[in-house]
Structures are given as structure tokens and as C-alpha cells.
Short mmCIF file of C-alpha atoms in Angstrom, two decimals:
data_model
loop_
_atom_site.label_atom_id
_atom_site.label_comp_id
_atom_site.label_asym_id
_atom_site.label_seq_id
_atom_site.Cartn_x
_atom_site.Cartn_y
_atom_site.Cartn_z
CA UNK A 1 0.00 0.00 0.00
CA UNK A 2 1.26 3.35 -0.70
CA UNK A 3 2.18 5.80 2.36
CA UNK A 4 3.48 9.59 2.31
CA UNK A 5 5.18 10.72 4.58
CA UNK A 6 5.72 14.32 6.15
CA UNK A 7 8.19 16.30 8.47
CA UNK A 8 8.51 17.99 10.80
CA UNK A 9 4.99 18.22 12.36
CA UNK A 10 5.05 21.12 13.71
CA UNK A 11 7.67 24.04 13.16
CA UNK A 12 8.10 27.15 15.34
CA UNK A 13 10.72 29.58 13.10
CA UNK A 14 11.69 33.24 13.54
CA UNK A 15 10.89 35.66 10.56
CA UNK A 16 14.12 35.62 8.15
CA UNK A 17 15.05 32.44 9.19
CA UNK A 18 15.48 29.85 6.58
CA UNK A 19 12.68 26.44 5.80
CA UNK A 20 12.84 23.15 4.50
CA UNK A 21 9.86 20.86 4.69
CA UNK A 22 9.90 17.06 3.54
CA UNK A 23 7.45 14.65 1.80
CA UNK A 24 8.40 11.29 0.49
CA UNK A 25 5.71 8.82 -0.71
CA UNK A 26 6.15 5.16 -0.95
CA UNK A 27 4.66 2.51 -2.37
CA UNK A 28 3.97 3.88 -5.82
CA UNK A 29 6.37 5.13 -8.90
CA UNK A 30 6.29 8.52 -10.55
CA UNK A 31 3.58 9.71 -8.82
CA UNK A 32 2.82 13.40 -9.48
CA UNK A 33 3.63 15.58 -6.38
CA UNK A 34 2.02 19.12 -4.68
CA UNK A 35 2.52 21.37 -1.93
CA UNK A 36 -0.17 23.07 -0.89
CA UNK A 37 -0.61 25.37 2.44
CA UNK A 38 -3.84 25.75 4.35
CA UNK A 39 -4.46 29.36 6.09
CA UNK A 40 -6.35 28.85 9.47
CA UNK A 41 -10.28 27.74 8.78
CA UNK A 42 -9.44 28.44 5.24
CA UNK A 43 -9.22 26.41 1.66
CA UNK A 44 -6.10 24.91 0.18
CA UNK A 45 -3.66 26.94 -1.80
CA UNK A 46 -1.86 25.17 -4.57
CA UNK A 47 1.82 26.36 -4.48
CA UNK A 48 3.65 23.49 -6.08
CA UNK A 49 3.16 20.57 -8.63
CA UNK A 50 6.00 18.13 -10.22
CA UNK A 51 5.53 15.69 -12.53
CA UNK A 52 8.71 13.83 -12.76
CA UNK A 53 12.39 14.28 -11.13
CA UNK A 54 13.48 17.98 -11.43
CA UNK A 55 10.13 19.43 -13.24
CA UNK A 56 8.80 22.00 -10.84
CA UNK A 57 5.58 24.09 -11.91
CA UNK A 58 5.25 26.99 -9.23
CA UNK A 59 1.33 28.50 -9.10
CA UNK A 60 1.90 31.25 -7.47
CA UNK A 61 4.41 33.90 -6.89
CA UNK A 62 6.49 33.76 -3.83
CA UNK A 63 9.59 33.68 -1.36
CA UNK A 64 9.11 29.84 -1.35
CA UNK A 65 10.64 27.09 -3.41
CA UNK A 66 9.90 23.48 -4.54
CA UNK A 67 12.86 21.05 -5.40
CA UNK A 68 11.94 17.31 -6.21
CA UNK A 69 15.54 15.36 -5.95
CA UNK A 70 13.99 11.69 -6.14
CA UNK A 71 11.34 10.38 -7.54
CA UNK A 72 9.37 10.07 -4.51
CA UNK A 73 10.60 13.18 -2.75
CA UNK A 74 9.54 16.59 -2.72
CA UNK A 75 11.10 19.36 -0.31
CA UNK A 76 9.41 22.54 -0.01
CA UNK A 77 12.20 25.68 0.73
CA UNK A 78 12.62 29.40 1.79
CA UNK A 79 16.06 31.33 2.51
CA UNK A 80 14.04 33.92 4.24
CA UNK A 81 10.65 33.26 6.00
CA UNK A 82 8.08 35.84 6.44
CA UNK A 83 5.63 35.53 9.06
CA UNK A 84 2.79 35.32 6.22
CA UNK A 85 4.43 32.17 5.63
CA UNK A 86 2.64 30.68 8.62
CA UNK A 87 0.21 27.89 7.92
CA UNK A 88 -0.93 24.34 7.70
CA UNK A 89 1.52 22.87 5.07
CA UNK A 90 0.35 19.73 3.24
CA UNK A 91 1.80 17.07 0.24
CA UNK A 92 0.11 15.10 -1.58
CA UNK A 93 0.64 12.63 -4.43
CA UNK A 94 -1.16 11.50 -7.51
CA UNK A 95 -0.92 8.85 -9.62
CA UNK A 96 -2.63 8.04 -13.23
CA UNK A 97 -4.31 4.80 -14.22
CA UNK A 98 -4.92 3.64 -17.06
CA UNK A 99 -8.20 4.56 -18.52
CA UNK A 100 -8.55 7.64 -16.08
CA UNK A 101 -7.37 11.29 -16.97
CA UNK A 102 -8.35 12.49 -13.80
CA UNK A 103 -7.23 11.35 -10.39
CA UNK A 104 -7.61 11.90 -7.08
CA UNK A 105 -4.81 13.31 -4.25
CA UNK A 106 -3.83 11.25 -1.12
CA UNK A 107 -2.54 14.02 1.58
CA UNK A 108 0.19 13.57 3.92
CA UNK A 109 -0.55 14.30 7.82
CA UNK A 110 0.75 18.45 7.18
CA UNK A 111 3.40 20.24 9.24
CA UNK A 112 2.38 23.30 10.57
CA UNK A 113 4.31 26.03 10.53
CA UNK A 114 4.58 28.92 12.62
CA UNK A 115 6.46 31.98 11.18
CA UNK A 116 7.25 34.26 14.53
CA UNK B 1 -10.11 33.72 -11.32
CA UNK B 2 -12.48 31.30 -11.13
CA UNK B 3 -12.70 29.06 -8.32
CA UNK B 4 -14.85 26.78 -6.14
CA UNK B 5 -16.97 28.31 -3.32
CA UNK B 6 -19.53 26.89 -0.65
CA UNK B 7 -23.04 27.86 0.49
CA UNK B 8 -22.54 27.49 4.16
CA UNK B 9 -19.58 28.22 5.95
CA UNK B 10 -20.44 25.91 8.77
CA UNK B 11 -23.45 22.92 9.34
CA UNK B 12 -24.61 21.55 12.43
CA UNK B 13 -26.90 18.31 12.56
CA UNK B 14 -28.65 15.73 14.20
CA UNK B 15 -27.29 12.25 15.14
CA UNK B 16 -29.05 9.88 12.79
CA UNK B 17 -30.42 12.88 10.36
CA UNK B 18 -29.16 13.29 6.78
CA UNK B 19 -26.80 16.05 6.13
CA UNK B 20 -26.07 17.83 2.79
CA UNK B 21 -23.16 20.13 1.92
CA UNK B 22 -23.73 22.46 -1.32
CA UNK B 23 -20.94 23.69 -3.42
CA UNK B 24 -20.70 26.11 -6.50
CA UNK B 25 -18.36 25.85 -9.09
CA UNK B 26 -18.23 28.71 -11.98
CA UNK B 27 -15.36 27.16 -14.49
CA UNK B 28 -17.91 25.69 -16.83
CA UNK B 29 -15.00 24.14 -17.93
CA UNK B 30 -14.73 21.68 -15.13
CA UNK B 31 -15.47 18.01 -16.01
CA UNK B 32 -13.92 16.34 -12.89
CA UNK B 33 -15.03 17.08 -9.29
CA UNK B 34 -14.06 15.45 -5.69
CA UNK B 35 -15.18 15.69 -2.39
CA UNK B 36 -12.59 15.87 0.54
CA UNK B 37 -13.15 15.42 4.29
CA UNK B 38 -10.23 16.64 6.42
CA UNK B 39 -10.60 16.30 10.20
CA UNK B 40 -8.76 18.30 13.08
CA UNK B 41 -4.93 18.31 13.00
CA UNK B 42 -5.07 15.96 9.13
CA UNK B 43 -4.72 16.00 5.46
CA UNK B 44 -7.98 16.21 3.73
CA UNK B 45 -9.40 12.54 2.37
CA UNK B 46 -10.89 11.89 -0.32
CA UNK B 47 -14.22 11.18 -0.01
CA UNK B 48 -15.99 10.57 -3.63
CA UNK B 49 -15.78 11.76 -7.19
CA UNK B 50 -18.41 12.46 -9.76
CA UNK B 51 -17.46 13.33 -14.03
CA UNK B 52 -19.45 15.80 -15.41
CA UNK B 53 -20.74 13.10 -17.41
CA UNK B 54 -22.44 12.12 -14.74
CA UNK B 55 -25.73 13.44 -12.20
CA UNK B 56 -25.13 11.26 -9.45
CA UNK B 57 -23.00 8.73 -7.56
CA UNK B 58 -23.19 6.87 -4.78
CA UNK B 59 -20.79 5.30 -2.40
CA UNK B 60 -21.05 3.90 1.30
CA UNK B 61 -23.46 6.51 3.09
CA UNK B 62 -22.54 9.67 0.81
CA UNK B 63 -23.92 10.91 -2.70
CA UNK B 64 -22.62 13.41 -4.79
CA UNK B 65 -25.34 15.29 -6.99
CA UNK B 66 -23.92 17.27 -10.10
CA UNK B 67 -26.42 20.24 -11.72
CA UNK B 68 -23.80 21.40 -14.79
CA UNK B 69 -27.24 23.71 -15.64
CA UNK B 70 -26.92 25.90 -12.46
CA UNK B 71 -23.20 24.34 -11.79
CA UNK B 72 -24.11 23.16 -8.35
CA UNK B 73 -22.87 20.25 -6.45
CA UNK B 74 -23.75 18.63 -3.45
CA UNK B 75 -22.76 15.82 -0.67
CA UNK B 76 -25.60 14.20 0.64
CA UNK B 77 -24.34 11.51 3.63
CA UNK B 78 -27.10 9.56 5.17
CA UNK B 79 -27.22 8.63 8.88
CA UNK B 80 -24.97 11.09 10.15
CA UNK B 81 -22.37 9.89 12.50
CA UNK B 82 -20.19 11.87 15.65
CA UNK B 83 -17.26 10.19 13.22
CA UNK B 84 -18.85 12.76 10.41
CA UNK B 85 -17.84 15.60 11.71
CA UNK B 86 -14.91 17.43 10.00
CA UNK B 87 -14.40 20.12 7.19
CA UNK B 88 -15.54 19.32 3.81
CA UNK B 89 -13.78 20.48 0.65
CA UNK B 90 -15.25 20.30 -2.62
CA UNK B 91 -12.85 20.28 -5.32
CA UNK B 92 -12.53 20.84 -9.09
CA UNK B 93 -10.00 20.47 -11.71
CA UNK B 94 -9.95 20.82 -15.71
CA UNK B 95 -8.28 18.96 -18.29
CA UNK B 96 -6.20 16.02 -18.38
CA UNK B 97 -3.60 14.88 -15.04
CA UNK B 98 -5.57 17.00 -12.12
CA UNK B 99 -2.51 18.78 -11.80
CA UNK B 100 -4.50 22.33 -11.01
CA UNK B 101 -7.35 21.05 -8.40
CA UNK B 102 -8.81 24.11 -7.29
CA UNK B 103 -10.33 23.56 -3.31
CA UNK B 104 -13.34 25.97 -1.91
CA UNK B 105 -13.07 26.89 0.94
CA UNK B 106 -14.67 24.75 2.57
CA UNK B 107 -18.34 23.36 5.24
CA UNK B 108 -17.32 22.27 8.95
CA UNK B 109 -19.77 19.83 10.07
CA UNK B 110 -21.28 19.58 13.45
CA UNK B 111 -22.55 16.63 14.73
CA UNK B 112 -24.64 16.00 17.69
CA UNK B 113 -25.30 13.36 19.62
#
């Protein structure tokens, strides 16, 4: 069965300071990859998709940075933090099947992250 | 942009009674739509999806209803249980690989016992 993974949990960091989140999924091959954050009682932003090893499609403009070394590993970056940067920060993975175009996300547990 | 939105904010029901959560979507482009429960502290989970091919499906204890003429969607889950409560997303994406899902913003659901 396929499992993602996320780290840390929970993240206290002073504004400036610099961020790097994990997610690594097993149990499945090329999966597609996201990073999304979650604002208190709020929807989920889509900041990050990758398709393969080193493609990176960034949705929206930011201080933050996707970087997928592996195949099943995606690492979500900043050099400098700002405290708008706090949030609920989840991964999730996709995978195709044959037959379907469309395809639903499994999430990862989140690490939230408090910008201070 | 376009995006996803939700009727109610917030729903509180009955132990037993039926709850439904409405959604609007305005990219009549969409032709692929989920349904997400997240609980406290979690990811969201996926719940159930619906084509726009389709009007209806049905899985254990939830529905999904698609109206493409007013672009309205709803989940419909039967017997509510205390284990029901959580936020619900509704999601939509366009065009082939999901890769741009766009979320609303999602129903919390109360229930009591």
C-alpha cells in the first residue's frame, strides 16, 4: 500500500530564518507531487506541482521554493521566512491509471508552521 | 479567477439525520469534481468523485449530486455519525492529469449526539 510521509509536524521559526519541509511517498512510482498550504479555517492553496524528477511548476508567486531530488521526494524551501508564511503545510501525491485522466490526491498528515 | 466556493460556511446536525453540503463551481470548464473530508490536525481525504458526465453517484453513506445547468454540487451523507464531523472540501479540476485542483473553501460539520 502506498504511504506519504511528512516532516517535521510542527515548526516554530523566527521571521528571516530559513525552511525546508519534507514529503516522500512510498509505495507507488512517478507519482505526481504538490505542496499546498492551508491558512487557518481556510481552503487549500496550490503552491507546487511536479511531474517527474526535477520538473517543478510553481502556481503562485512567492519567497518559497519546490525542489523534487527523487522520484518520490519533494522538499518545499525558503532562505528567508516571512511571518505570512505561517500555515498548515500539506503534500500530496497523484498517480494516473490507465483509462482515467483524472485522479484523485492522497494528503500527507501536514506540518504546521509557525512563522514568529 | 475562477474558483470553487460553498453555500454554508459551517453545518450543524442531528445524530441519525441526513446532512447535505452544497458547493458552486463557476469554471464551466470543469469536467472532474471530488469531495474531501479533512478532520482536526489531518490532510484532507478523499471522499468521492463524480465526471461531469455524470448526475449522481453513490458510495457507502454519501452521494454526490452534479447540476452542470446551475453548476451546483452537493454531498448528501445519510445517517450522520459523531465520526462525520470534520471540514468538507469540494474540489474541481480541468483537463487532463488534475494537476491544477482548485479547493473551496470549505463546510465544517457539526454533529450532535
Amino acid at each position: 500500500s502506498q504511504t506519504i510521509h511528512q516532516w517535521p509536524a510542527t515548526l516554530v521559526q523566527p521571521v528571516g530564518s530559513p525552511l525546508s519541509l519534507e514529503c516522500t511517498v512510498e509505495g507507488t512510482s512517478n507519482p505526481n507531487l504538490y505542496w499546498y498550504r492551508q491558512a487557518a479555517g481556510r481552503g487549500l492553496q496550490l503552491l507546487f506541482y511536479s511531474v517527474g524528477i526535477g520538473q517543478i511548476s510553481s502556481e503562485v508567486p512567492q519567497n518559497l521554493s519546490a525542489s523534487r531530488p527523487q522520484d518520490r521526494q519533494f522538499i518545499l524551501s525558503s532562505k528567508k521566512l516571512l511571518l505570512s508564511d505561517s500555515g498548515f503545510y500539506l503534500c500530496a501525491w497523484s498517480v494516473g491509471r490507465l483509462g482515467k485522466s483524472h485522479y484523485e490526491q492522497y494528503f500527507g498528515p501536514g506540518t504546521r508552521l509557525t512563522v514568529t | 479567477g475562477e474558483s470553487v466556493g460553498l453555500h454554508l460556511p459551517t453545518l450543524s446536525v442531528q445524530e441519525g439525520d441526513n446532512s447535505i453540503i452544497n458547493c458552486a463551481y463557476s469554471n464551466s470548464a470543469s469536467d472532474y469534481f471530488i469531495w474531501y473530508k479533512q478532520e482536526s490536525g489531518k490532510g484532507p481525504q478523499f471522499i468521492i468523485d463524480i465526471r461531469s458526465n455524470m448526475d449522481k453517484r453513490q458510495g457507502q453513506r454519501v452521494t454526490v449530486l452534479l447540476n452542470k445547468t446551475v453548476k451546483h454540487l452537493s454531498l448528501q451523507i445519510a445517517a450522520t455519525q459523531p465520526g462525520d464531523s470534520a471540514v468538507y472540501f469540494c474540489a474541481e479540476n480541468t483537463g487532463t492529469g488534475g494537476f491544477k485542483t482548485i479547493f473551496g473553501a470549505g463546510t465544517r460539520l457539526f454533529v450532535k449526539a
